[in-house]
Coordinates of C-alpha atoms in Angstrom, one line a residue:
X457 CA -6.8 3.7 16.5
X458 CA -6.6 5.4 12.7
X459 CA -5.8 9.0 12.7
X460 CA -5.9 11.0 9.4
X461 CA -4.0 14.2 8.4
X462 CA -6.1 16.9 7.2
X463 CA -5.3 18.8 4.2
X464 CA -7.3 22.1 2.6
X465 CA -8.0 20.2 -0.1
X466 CA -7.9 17.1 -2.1
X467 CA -5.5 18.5 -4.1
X468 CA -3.2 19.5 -1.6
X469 CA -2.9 15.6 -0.4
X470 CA -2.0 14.8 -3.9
X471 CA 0.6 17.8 -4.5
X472 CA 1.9 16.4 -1.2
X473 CA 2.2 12.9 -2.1
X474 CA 4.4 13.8 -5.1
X475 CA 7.2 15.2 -2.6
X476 CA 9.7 12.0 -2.6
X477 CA 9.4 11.6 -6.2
X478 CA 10.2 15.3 -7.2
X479 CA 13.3 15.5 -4.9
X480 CA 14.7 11.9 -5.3
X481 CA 13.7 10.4 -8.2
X482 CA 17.5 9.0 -9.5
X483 CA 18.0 8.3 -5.9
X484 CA 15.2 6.2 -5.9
X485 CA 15.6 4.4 -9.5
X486 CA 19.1 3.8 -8.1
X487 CA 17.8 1.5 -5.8
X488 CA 15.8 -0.6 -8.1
X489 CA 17.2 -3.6 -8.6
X490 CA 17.5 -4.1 -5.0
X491 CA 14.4 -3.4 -3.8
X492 CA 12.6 -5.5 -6.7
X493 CA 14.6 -8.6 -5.4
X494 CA 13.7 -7.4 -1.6
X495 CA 10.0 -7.9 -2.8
X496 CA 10.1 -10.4 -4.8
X497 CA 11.4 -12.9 -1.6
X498 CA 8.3 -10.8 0.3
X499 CA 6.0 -11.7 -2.4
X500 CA 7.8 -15.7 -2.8
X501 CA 7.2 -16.1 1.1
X502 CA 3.5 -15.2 1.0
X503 CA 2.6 -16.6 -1.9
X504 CA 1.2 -19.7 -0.2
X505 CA -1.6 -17.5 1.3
X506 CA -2.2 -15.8 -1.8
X507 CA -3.7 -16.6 -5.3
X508 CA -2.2 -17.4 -8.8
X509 CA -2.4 -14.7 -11.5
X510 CA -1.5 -11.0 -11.1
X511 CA -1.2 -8.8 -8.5
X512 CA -1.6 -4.5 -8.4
X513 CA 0.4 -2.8 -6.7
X514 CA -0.6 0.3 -5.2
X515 CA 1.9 3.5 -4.5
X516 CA 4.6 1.4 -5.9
X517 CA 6.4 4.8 -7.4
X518 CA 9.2 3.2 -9.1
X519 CA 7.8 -0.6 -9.7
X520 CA 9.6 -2.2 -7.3
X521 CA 7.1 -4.0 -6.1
X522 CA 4.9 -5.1 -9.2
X523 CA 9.0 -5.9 -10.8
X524 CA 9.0 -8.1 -7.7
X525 CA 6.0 -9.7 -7.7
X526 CA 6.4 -10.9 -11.8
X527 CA 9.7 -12.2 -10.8
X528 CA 7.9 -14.1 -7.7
X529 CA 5.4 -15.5 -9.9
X530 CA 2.8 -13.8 -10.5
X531 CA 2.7 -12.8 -13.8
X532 CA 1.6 -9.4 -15.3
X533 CA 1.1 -7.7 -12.5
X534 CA 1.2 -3.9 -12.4
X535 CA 2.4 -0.9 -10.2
X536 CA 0.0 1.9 -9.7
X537 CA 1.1 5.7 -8.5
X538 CA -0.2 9.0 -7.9
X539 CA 3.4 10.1 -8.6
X540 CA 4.9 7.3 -10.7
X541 CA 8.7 7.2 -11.3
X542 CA 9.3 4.0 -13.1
X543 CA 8.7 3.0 -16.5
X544 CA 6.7 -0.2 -15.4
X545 CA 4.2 2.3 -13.3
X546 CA 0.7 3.3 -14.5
X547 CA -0.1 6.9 -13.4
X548 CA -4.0 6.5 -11.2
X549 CA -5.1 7.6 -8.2
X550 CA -6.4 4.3 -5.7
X551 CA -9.4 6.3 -4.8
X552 CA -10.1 5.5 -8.3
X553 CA -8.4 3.2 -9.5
X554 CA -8.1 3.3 -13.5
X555 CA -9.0 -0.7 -13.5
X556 CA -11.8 -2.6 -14.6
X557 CA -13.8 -4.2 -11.8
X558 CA -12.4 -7.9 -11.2
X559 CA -9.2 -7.7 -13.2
X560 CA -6.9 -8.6 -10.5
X561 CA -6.5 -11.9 -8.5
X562 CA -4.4 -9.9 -5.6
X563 CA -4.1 -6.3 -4.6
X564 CA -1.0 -5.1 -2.4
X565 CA 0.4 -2.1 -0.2
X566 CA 3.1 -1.4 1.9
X567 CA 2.1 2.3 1.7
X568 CA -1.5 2.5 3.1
X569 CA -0.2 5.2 5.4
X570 CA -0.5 7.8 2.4
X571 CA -4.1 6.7 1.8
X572 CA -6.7 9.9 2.4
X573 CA -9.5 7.7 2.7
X574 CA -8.9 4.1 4.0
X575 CA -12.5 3.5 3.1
X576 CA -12.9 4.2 -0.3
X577 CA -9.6 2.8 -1.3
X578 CA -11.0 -0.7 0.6
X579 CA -14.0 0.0 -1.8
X580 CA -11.8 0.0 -4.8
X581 CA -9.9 -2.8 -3.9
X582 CA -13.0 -4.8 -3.5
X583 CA -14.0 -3.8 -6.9
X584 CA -10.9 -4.3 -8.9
X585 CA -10.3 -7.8 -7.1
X586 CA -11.4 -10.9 -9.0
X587 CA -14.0 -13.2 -7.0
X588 CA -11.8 -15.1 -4.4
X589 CA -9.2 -12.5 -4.5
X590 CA -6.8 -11.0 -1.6
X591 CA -5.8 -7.9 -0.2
X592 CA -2.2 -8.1 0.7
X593 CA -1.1 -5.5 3.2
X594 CA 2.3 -4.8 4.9
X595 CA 2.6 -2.3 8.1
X596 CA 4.6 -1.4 10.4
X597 CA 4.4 0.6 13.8
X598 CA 5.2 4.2 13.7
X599 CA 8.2 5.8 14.5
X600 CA 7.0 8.8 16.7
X601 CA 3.9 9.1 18.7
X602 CA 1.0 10.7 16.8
X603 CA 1.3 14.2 19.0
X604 CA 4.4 14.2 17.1
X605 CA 2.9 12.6 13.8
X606 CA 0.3 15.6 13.8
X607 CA 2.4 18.5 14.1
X608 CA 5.0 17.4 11.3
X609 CA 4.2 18.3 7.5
X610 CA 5.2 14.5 6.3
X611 CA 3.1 13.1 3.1
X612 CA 2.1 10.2 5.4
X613 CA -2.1 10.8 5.4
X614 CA -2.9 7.9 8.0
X615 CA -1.6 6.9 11.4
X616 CA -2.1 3.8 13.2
X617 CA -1.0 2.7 16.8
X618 CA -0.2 -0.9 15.3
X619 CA -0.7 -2.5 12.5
X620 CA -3.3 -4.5 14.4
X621 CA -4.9 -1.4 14.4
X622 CA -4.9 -1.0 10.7
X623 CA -6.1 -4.3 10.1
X624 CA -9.2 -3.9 11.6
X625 CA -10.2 -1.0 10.3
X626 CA -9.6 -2.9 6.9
X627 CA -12.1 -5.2 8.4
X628 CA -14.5 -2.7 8.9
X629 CA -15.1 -1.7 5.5
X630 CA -15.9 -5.5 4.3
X631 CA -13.0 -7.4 4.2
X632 CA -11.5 -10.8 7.0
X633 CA -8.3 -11.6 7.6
X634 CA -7.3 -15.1 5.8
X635 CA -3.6 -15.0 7.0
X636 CA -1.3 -12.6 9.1
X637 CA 2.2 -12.9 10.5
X638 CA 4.8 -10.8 11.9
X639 CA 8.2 -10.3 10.1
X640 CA 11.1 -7.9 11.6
X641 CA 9.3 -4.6 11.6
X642 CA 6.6 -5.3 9.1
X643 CA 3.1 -6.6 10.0
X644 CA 1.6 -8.7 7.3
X645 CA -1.8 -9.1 6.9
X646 CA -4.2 -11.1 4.2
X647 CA -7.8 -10.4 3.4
X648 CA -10.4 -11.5 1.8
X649 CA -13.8 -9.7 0.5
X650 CA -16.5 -10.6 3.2
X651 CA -19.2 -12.6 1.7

């Protein structure tokens, strides 16, 4: 089951989203260098299930993650934030993504839970993926049930029981799962467009 926070506006969920990187954003720079070598073992171990060339990152805030997929590999690849921090980040929203339409060979997320709309954000991706491409996804269960989730004023957008849960409603707007496996707390999941 997907929930979704509402917000009085549009711009509301995107004044929200900028939270973290308006309070913390030396704390979060600080952490850099280890979080681009956490990814770039993430991005290393799945690379067999993904495809050569570059990879866009989405909510990737300080590049951490695109920093760790060109060091895994995959060549130019690029971070994109509502709220970027780092200097390797492109400013865009992934409701529109500011990408030509089959530029990228894989798109990632560990962040889907700040998405406002899961479906048009699976209708970017589709766009912006080249033919063949993948959607790389990381999840992980919630901390606190969503009667809790509901009541609190975090910038999280989307709930999801599991990330099984998630996954399917990835499927739903036109994609199938070419790979999946469980690591720690983190639910990995690999799609491909639907034909």
């Amino acid at each position: 089951m997907i929930t979704q926070r509402t917000y009085e506006s549009y711009q509301k969920y995107v004044e929200r989203q900028g939270g973290k990187a308006r309070r913390g954003s030396g704390f979060l720079l600080a952490h850099l260098e280890k979080k681009t070598g956490w990814f770039a073992r993430e991005f290393q171990r799945a690379a067999w299930a993904l495809k050569p060339g570059a990879m866009l990152c989405l909510g990737a805030r300080t590049g951490a993650e695109n920093l760790g997929a060109i060091r895994a590999g995959f060549l130019t690849s690029v971070g994109l934030d509502l709220h970027p921090v780092g200097p390797t980040v492109v400013q865009g929203d992934w409701h529109d993504m500011p990408v030509a339409g089959g530029s990228f060979e894989n798109v990632y997320s560990n962040s889907l839970d700040h998405c406002f709309s899961l479906e048009r954000l699976c209708s970017e991706v589709r766009r912006v993926l080249a033919p063949d491409g993948r959607f790389y996804v990381m999840a992980s269960h919630p901390k606190k049930p969503v009667e809790k989730w509901l009541t609190t004023k975090g910038m999280e957008a989307l709930y999801w029981d599991t990330s099984t849960d998630l996954r399917d409603a990835i499927c739903g707007f036109g994609f199938t799962v070419t790979a999946e496996w469980r690591k720690g707390k983190w639910g990995h999941h690999i799609f491909a467009v639907t034909p």
